PDB file of C-alpha atoms in Angstrom:
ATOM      1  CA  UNK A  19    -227.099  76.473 -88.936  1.00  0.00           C
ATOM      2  CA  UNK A  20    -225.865  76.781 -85.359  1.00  0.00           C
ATOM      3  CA  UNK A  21    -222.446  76.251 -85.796  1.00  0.00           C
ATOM      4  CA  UNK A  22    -219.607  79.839 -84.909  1.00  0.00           C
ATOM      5  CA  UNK A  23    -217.886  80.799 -88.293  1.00  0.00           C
ATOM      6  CA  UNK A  24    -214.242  81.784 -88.831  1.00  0.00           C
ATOM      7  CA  UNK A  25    -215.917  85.489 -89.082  1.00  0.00           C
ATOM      8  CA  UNK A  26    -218.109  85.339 -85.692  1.00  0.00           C
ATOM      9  CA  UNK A  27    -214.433  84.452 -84.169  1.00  0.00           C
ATOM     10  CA  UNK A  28    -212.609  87.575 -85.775  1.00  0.00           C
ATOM     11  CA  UNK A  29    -216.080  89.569 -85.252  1.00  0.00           C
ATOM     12  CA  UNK A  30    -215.838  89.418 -81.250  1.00  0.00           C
ATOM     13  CA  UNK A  31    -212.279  91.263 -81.646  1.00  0.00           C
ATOM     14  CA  UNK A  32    -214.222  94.138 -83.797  1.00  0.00           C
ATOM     15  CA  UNK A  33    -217.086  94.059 -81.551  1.00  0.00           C
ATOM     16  CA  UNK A  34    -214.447  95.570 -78.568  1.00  0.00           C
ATOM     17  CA  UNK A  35    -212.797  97.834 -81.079  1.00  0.00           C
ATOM     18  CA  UNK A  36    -216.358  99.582 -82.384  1.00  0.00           C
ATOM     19  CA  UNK A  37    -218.759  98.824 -79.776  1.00  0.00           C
ATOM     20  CA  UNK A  38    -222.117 101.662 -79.783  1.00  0.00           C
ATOM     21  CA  UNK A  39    -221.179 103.349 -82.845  1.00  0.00           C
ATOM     22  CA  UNK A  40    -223.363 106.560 -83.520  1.00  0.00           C
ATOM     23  CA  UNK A  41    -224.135 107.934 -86.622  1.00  0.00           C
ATOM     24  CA  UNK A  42    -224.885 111.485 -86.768  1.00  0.00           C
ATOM     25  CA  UNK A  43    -225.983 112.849 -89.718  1.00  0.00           C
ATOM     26  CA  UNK A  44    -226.780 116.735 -90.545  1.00  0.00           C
ATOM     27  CA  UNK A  45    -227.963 115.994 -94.270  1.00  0.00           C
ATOM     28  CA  UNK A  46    -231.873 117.280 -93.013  1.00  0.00           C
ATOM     29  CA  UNK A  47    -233.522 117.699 -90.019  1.00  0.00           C
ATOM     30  CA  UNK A  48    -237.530 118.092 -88.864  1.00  0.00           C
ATOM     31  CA  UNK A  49    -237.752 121.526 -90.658  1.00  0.00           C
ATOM     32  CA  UNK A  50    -236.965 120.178 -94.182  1.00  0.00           C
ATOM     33  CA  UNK A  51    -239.509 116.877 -93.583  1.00  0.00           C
ATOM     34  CA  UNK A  52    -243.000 117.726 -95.239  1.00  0.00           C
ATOM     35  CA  UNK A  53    -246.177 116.040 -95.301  1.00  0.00           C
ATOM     36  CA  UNK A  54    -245.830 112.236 -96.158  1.00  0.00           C
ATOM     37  CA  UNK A  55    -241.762 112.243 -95.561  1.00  0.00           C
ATOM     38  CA  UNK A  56    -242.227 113.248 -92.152  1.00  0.00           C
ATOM     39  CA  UNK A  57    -244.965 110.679 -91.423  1.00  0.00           C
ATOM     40  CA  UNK A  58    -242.606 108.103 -93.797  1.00  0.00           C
ATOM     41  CA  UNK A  59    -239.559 108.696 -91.362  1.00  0.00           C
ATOM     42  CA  UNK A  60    -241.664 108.899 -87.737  1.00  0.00           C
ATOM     43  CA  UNK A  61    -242.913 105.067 -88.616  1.00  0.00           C
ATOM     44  CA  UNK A  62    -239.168 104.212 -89.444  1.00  0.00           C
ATOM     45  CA  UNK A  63    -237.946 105.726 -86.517  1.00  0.00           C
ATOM     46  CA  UNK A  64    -240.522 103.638 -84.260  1.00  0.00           C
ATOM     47  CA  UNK A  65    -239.527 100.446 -86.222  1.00  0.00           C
ATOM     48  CA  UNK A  66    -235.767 100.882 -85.255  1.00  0.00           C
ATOM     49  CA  UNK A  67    -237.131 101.999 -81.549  1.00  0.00           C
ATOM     50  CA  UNK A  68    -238.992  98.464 -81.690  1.00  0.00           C
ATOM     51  CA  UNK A  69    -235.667  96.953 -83.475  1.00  0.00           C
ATOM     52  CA  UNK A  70    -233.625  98.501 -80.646  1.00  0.00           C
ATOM     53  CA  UNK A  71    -235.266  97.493 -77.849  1.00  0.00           C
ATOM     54  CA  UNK A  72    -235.827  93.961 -79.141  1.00  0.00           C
ATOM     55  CA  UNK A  73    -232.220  93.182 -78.945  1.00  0.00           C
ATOM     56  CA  UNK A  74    -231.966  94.966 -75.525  1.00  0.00           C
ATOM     57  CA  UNK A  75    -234.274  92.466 -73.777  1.00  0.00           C
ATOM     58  CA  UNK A  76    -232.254  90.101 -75.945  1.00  0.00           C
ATOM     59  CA  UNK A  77    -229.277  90.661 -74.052  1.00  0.00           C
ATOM     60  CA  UNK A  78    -231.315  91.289 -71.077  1.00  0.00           C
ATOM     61  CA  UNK A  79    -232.768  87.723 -70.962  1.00  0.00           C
ATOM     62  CA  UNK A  80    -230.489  85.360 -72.330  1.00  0.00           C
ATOM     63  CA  UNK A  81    -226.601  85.008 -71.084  1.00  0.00           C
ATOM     64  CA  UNK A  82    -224.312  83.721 -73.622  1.00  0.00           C
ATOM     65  CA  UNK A  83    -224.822  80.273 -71.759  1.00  0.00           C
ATOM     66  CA  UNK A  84    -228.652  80.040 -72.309  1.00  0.00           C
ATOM     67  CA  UNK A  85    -227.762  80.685 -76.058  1.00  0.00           C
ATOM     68  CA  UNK A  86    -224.771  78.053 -76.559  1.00  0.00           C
ATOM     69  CA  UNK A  87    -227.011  75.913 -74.747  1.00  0.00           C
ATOM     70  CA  UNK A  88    -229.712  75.863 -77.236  1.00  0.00           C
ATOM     71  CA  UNK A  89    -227.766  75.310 -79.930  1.00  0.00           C
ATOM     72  CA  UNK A  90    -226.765  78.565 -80.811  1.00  0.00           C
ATOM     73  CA  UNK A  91    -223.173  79.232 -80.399  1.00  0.00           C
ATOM     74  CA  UNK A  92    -221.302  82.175 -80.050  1.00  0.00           C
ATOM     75  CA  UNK A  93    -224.572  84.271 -81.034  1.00  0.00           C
ATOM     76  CA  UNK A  94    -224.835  86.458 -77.959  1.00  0.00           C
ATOM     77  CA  UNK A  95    -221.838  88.983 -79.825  1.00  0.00           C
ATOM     78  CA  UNK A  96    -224.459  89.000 -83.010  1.00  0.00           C
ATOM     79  CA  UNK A  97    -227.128  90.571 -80.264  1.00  0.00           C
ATOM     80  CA  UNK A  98    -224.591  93.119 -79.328  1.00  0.00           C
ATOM     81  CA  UNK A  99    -223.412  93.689 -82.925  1.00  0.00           C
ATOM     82  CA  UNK A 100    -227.501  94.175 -83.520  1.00  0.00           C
ATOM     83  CA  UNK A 101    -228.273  96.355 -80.631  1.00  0.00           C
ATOM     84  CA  UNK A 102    -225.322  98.723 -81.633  1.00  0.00           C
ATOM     85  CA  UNK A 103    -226.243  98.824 -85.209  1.00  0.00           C
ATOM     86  CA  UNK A 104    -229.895  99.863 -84.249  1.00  0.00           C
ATOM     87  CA  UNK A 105    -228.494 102.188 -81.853  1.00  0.00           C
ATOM     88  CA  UNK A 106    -227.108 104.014 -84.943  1.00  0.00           C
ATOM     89  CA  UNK A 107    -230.270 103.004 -87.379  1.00  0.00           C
ATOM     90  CA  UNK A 108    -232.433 105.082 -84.231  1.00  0.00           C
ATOM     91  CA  UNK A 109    -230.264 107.784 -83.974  1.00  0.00           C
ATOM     92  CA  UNK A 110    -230.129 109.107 -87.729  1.00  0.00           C
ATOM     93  CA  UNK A 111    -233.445 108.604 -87.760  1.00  0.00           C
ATOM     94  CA  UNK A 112    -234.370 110.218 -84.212  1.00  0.00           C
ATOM     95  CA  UNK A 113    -232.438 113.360 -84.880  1.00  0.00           C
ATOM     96  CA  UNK A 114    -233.982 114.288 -88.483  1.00  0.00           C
ATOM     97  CA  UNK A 115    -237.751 113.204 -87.219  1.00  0.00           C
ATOM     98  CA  UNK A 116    -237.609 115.827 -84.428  1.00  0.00           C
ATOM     99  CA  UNK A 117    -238.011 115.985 -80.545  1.00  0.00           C
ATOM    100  CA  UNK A 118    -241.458 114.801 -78.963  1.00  0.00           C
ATOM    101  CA  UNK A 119    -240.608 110.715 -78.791  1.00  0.00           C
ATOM    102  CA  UNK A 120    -240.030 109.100 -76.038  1.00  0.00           C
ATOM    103  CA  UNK A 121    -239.360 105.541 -75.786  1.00  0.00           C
ATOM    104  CA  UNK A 122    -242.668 103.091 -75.962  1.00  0.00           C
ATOM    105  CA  UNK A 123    -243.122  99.925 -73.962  1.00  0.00           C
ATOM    106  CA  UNK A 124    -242.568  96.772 -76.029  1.00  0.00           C
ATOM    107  CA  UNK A 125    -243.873  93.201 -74.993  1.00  0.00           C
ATOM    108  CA  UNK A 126    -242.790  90.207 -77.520  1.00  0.00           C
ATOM    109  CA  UNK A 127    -243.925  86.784 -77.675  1.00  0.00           C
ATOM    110  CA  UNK A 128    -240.270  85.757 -76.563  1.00  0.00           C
ATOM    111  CA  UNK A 129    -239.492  83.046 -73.341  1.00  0.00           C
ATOM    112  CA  UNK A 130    -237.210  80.862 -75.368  1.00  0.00           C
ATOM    113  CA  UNK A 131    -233.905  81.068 -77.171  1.00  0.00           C
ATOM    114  CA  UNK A 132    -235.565  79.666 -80.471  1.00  0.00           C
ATOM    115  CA  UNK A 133    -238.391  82.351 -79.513  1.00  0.00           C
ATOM    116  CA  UNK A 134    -235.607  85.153 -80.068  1.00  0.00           C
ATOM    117  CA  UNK A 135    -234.149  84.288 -83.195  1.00  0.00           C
ATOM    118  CA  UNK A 136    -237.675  83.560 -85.113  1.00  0.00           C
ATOM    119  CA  UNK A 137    -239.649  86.227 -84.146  1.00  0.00           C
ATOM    120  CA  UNK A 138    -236.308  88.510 -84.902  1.00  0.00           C
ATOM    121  CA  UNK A 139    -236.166  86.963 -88.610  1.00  0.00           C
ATOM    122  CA  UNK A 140    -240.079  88.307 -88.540  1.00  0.00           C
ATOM    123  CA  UNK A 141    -239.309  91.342 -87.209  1.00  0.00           C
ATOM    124  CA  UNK A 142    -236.114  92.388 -89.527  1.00  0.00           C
ATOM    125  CA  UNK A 143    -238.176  90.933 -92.541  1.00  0.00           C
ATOM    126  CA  UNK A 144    -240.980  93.793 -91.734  1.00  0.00           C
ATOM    127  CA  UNK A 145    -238.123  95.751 -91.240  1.00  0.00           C
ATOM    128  CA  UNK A 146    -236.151  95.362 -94.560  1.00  0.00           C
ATOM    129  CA  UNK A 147    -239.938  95.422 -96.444  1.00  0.00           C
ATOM    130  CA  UNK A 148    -241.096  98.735 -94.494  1.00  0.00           C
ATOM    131  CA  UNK A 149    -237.962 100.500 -95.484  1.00  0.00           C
ATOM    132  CA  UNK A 150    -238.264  99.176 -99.540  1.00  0.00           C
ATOM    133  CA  UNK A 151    -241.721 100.370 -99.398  1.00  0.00           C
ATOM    134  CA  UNK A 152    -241.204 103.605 -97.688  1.00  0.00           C
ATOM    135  CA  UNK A 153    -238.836 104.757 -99.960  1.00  0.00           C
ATOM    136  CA  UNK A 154    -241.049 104.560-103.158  1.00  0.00           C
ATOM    137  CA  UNK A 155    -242.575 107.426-101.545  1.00  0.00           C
ATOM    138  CA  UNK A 156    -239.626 109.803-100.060  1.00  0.00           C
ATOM    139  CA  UNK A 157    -239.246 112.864-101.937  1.00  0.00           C
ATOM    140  CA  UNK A 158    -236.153 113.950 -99.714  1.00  0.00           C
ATOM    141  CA  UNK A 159    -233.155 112.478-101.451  1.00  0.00           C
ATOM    142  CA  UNK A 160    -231.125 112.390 -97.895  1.00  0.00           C
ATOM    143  CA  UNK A 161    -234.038 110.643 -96.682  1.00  0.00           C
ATOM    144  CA  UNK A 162    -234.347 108.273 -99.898  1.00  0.00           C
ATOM    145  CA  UNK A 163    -230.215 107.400 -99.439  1.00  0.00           C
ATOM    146  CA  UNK A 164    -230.382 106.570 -95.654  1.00  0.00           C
ATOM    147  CA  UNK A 165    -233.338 104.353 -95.917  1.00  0.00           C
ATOM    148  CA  UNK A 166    -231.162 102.577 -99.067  1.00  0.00           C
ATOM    149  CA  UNK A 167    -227.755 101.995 -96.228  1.00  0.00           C
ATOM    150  CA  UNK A 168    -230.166 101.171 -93.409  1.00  0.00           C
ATOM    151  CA  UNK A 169    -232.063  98.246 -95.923  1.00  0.00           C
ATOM    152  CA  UNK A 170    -229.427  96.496 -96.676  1.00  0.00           C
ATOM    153  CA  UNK A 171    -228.530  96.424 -92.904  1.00  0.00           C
ATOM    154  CA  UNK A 172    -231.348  94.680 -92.400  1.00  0.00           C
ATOM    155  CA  UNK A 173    -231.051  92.139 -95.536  1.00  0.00           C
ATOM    156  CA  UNK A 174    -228.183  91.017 -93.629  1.00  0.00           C
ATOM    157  CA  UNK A 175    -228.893  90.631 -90.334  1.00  0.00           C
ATOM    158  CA  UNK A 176    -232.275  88.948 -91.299  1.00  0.00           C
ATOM    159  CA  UNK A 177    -230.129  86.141 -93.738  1.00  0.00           C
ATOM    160  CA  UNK A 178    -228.098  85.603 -90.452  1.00  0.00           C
ATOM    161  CA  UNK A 179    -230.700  84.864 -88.534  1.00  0.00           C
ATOM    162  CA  UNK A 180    -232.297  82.529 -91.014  1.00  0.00           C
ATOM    163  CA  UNK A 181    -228.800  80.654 -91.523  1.00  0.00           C
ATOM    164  CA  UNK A 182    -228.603  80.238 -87.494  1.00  0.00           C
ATOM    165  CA  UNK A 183    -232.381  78.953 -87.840  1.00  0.00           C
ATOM    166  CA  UNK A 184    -231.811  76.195 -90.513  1.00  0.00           C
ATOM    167  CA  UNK A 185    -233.892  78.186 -92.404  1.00  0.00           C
ATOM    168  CA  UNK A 186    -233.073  79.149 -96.235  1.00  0.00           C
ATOM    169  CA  UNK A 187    -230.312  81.846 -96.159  1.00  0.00           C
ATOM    170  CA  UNK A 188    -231.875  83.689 -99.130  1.00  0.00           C
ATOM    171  CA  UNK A 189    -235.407  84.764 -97.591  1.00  0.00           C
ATOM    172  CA  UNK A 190    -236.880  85.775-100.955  1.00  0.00           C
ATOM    173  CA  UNK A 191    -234.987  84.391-104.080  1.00  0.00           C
ATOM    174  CA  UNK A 192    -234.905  87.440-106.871  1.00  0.00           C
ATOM    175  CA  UNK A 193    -236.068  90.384-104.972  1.00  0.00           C
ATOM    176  CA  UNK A 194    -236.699  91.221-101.143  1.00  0.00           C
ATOM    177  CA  UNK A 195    -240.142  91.967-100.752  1.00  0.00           C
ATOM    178  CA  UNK A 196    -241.680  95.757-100.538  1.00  0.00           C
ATOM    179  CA  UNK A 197    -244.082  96.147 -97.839  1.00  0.00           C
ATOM    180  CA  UNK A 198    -246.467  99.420 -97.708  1.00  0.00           C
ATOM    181  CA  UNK A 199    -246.724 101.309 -94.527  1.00  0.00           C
ATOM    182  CA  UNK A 200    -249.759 100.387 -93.070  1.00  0.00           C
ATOM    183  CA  UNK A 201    -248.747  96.714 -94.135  1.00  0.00           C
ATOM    184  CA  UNK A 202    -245.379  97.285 -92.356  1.00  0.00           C
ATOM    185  CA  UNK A 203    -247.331  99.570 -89.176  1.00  0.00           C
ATOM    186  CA  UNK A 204    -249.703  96.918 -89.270  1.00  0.00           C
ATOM    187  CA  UNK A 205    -247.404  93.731 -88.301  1.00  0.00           C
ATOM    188  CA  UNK A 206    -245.516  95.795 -85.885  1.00  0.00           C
ATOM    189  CA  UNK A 207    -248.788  97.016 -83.979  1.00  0.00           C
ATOM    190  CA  UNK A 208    -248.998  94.164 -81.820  1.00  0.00           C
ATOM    191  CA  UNK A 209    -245.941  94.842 -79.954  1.00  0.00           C
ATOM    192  CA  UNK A 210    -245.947  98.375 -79.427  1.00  0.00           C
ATOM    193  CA  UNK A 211    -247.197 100.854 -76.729  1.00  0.00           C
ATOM    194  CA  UNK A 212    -246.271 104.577 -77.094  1.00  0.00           C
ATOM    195  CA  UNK A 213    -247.278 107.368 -74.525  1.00  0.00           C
ATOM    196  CA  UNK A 214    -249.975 109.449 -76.684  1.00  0.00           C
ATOM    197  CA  UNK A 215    -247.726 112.418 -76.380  1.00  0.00           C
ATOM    198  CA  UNK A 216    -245.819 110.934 -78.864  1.00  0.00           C
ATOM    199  CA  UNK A 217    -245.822 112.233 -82.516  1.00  0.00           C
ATOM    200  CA  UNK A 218    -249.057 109.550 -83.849  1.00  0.00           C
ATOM    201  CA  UNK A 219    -248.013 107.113 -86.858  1.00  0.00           C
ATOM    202  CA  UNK A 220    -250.491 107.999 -89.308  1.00  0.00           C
ATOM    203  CA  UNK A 221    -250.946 105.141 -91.372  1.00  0.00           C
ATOM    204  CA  UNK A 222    -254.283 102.743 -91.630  1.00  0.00           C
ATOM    205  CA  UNK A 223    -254.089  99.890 -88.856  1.00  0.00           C
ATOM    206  CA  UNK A 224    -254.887  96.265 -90.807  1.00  0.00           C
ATOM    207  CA  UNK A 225    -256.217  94.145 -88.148  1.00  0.00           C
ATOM    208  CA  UNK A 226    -254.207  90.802 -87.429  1.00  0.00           C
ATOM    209  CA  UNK A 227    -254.389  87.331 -89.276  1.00  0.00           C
ATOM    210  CA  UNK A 228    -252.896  84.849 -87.847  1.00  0.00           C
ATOM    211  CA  UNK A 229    -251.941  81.568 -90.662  1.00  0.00           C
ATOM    212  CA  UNK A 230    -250.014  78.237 -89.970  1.00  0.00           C
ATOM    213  CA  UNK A 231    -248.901  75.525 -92.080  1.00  0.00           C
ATOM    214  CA  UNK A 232    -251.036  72.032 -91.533  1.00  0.00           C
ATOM    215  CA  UNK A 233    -249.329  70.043 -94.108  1.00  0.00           C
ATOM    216  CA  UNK A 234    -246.236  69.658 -95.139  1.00  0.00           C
ATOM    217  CA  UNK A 235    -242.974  71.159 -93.492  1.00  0.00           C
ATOM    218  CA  UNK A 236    -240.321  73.086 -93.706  1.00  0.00           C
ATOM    219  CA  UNK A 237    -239.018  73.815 -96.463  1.00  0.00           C
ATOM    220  CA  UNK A 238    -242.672  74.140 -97.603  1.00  0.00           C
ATOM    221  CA  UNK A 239    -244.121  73.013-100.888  1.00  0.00           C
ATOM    222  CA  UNK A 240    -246.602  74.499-103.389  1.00  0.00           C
ATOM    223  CA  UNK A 241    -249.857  72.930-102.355  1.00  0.00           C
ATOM    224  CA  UNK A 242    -249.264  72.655 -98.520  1.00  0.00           C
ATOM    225  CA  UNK A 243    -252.739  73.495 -96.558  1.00  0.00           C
ATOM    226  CA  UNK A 244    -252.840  76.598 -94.266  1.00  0.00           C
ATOM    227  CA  UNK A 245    -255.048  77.423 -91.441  1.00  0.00           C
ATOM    228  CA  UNK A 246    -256.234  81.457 -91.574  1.00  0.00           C
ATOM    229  CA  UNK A 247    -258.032  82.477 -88.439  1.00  0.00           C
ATOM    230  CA  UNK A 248    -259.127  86.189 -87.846  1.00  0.00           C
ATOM    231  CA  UNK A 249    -260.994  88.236 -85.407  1.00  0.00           C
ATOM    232  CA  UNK A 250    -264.936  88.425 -86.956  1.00  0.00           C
ATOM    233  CA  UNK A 251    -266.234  90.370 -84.084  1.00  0.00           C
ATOM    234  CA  UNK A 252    -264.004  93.212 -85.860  1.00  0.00           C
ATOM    235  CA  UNK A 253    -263.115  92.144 -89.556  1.00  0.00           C
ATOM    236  CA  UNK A 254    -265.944  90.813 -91.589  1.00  0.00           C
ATOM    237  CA  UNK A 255    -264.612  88.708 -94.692  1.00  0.00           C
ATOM    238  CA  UNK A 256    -266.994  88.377 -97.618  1.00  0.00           C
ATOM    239  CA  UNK A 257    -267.508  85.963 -99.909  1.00  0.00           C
ATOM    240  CA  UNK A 258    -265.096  87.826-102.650  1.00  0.00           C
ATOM    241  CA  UNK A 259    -262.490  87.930-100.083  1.00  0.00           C
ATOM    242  CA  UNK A 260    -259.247  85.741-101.158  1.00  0.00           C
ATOM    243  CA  UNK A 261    -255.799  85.683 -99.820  1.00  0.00           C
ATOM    244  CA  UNK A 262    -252.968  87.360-101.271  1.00  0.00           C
ATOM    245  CA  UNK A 263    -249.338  85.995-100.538  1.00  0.00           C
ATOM    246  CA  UNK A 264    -246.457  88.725-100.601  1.00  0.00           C
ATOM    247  CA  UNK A 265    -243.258  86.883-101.433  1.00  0.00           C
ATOM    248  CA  UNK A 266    -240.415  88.311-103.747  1.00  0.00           C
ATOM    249  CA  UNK A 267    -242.406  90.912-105.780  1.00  0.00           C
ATOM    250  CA  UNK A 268    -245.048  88.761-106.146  1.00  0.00           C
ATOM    251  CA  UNK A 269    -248.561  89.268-104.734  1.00  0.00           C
ATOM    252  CA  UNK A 270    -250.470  86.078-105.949  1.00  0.00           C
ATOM    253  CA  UNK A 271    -253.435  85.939-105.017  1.00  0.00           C
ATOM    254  CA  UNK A 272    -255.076  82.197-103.761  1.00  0.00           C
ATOM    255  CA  UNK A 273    -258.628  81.288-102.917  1.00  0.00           C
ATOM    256  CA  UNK A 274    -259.805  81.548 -98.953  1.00  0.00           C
ATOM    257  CA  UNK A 275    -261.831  78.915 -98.264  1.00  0.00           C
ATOM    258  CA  UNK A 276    -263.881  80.084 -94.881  1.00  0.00           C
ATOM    259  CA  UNK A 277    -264.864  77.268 -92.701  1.00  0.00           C
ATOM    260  CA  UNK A 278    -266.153  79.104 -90.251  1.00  0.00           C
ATOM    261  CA  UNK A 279    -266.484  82.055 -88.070  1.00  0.00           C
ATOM    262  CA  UNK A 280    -263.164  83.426 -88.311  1.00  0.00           C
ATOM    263  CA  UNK A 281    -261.672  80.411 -89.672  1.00  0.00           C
ATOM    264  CA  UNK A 282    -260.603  79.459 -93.012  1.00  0.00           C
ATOM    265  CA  UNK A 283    -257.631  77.587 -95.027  1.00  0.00           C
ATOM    266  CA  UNK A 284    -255.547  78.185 -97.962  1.00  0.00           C
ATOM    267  CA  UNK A 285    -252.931  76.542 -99.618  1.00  0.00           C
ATOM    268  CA  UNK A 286    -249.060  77.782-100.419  1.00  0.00           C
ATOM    269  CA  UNK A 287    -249.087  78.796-104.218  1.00  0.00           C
ATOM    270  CA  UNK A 288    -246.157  77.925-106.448  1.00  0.00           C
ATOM    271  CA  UNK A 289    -243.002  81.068-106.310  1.00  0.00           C
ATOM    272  CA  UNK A 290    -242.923  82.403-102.487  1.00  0.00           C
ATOM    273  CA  UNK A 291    -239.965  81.282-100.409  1.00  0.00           C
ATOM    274  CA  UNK A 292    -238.623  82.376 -96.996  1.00  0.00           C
ATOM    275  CA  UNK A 293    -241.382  84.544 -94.639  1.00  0.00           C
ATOM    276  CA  UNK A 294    -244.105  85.423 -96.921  1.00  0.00           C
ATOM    277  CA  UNK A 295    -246.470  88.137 -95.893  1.00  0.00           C
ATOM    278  CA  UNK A 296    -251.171  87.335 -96.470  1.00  0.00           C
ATOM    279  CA  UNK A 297    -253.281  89.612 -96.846  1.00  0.00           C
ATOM    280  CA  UNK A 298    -257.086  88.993 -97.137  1.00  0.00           C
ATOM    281  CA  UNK A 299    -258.384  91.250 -99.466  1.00  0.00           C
ATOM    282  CA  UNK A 300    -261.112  91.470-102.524  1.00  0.00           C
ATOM    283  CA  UNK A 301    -258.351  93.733-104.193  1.00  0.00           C
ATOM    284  CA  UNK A 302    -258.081  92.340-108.178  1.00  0.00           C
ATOM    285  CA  UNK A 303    -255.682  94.974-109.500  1.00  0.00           C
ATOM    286  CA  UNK A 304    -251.776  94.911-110.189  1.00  0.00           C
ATOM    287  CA  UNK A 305    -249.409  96.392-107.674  1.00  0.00           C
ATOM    288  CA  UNK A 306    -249.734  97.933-103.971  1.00  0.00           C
ATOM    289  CA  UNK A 307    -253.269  96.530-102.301  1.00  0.00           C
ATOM    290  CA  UNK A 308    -255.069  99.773-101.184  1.00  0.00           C
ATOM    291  CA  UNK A 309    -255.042 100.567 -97.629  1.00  0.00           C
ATOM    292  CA  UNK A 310    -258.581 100.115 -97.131  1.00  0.00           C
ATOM    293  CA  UNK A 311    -258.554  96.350 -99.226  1.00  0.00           C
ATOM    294  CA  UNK A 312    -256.328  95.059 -96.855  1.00  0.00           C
ATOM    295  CA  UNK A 313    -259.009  94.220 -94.492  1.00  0.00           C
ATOM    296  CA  UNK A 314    -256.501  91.672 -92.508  1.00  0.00           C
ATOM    297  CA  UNK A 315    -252.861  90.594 -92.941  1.00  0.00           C
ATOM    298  CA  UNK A 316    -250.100  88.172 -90.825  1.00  0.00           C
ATOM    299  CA  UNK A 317    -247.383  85.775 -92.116  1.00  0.00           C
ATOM    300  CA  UNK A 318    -246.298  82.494 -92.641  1.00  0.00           C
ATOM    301  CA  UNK A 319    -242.469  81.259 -92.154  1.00  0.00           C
ATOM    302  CA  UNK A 320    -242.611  79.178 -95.858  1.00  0.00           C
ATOM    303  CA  UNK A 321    -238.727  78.116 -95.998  1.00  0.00           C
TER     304      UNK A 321
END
């Protein structure tokens, strides 16, 4: 949809009113982060860095003209509405992962409008699935309830995006999908650069897959034909290698079909709607793949 609402109208009005709020919170701090919730809450941080600086070169590259223009009106105060809420999202998050970061460099695969607001319904997707996954494994309940108010945050500005797209507004029907963190690390990767004196994120790097529809279109159907492609100088795919499709709370699991060197197809399997998340792996079990059995992983925009 890229039609202004009755609420983006009253919105610019609250926009002047509340514009760069910061959240401060004094619930924990570095000291009281151990082990696996520190490294948990250093990844989020650099997600809402990346989230953050995203909608700065937003606003940066594209006047509220450029925006109208493509069909997207009155979307420029959602960019500032964004940038503030990450601004807030960063901060919390900043303050009880400790000093030492400093702000990475960022390069996204943005020259268009329509550029903006798909790879930002990506982006807030990996976002919304990090935090879900992450806080499975929080033992610090301050740290569990801010990851639950910064979620569904992200929930919404993702189904706003989508709506502006004319994609579905629901991106997964039952249940938003849980992503772990090297999954969620891993799809982020691309765009990020930090200075090594930053604190490291210390979660497994899953090399890139990169999967497009060649049937069908949007809204996809059950059956439509994929293309997989992958790097084989660096990820070697074996013959017992298939490709799992994170959608929901579903991981269903569909044959890869390799038709070449570093090429492949698959097709969309019944139950995944909105951006579904692949993952080539020989991984048979129930629940989270294992780091290591994610051997590469990417996305497909389904409906």
């Amino acid at each position: 949809m890229k039609t202004s609402t009755p609420f983006a109208l009253t919105l610019a009005g609250l926009i002047s009113v509340s514009a760069n709020p910061i959240v401060r919170s004094n619930k924990w701090k570095r000291a009281d982060l151990q082990g696996l919730d520190f490294e948990i809450i250093n990844l989020a941080r650099n997600l809402e860095s990346l989230e953050l600086n995203y909608w700065n070169q937003g606003l940066k590259n594209f006047t509220e003209s450029d925006l109208d223009n493509a069909g997207y009106q009155g979307f420029r105060q959602y960019l500032e509405l964004f940038r503030d809420q990450e601004i807030a999202h960063f901060t919390v998050l900043n303050e009880a992962a400790g000093e030492g970061f400093e702000n990475c460099t960022y390069t996204f695969p943005v020259t268009t409008p329509y550029d903006l607001l798909s790879v930002a319904q990506v982006v807030t997707t990996v976002g919304e699935g990090a935090f879900i996954g992450g806080i499975a494994n929080l033992t610090d309940s301050p740290a569990r309830q801010t990851g639950g108010t910064i979620i569904g945050n992200e929930a919404r500005q993702n189904s706003l995006l989508r709506q502006f797209l004319g994609l579905d507004y629901f991106n997964a029907v039952n249940f938003d999908t849980p992503l772990t963190a090297s999954q969620a690390y891993s799809l982020a990767a691309p765009f990020i650069d930090c200075p090594s004196s930053n604190p490291p994120i210390n979660f497994h790097k899953i090399p890139p897959l990169m999967a497009n529809f060649t049937s069908g279109s949007t809204p996809h159907s059950p059956g439509d034909e994929i293309s997989i492609m992958w790097d084989s100088s660096s990820v070697y795919l074996g013959n017992d290698v298939h490709i799992n499709f994170l959608g929901d709370v579903y991981s269903i699991p569909q044959p890869l079909n390799q038709t070449g060197d570093g090429s492949g197809t698959t097709t969309l399997p019944m139950g995944i709607n909105g951006t579904s998340f692949l993952v080539a792996t020989n991984f048979e079990g129930g629940g989270p793949i294992p780091d290591k059995q994610n051997f590469a992983i990417g996305y497909v925009i389904v409906a």
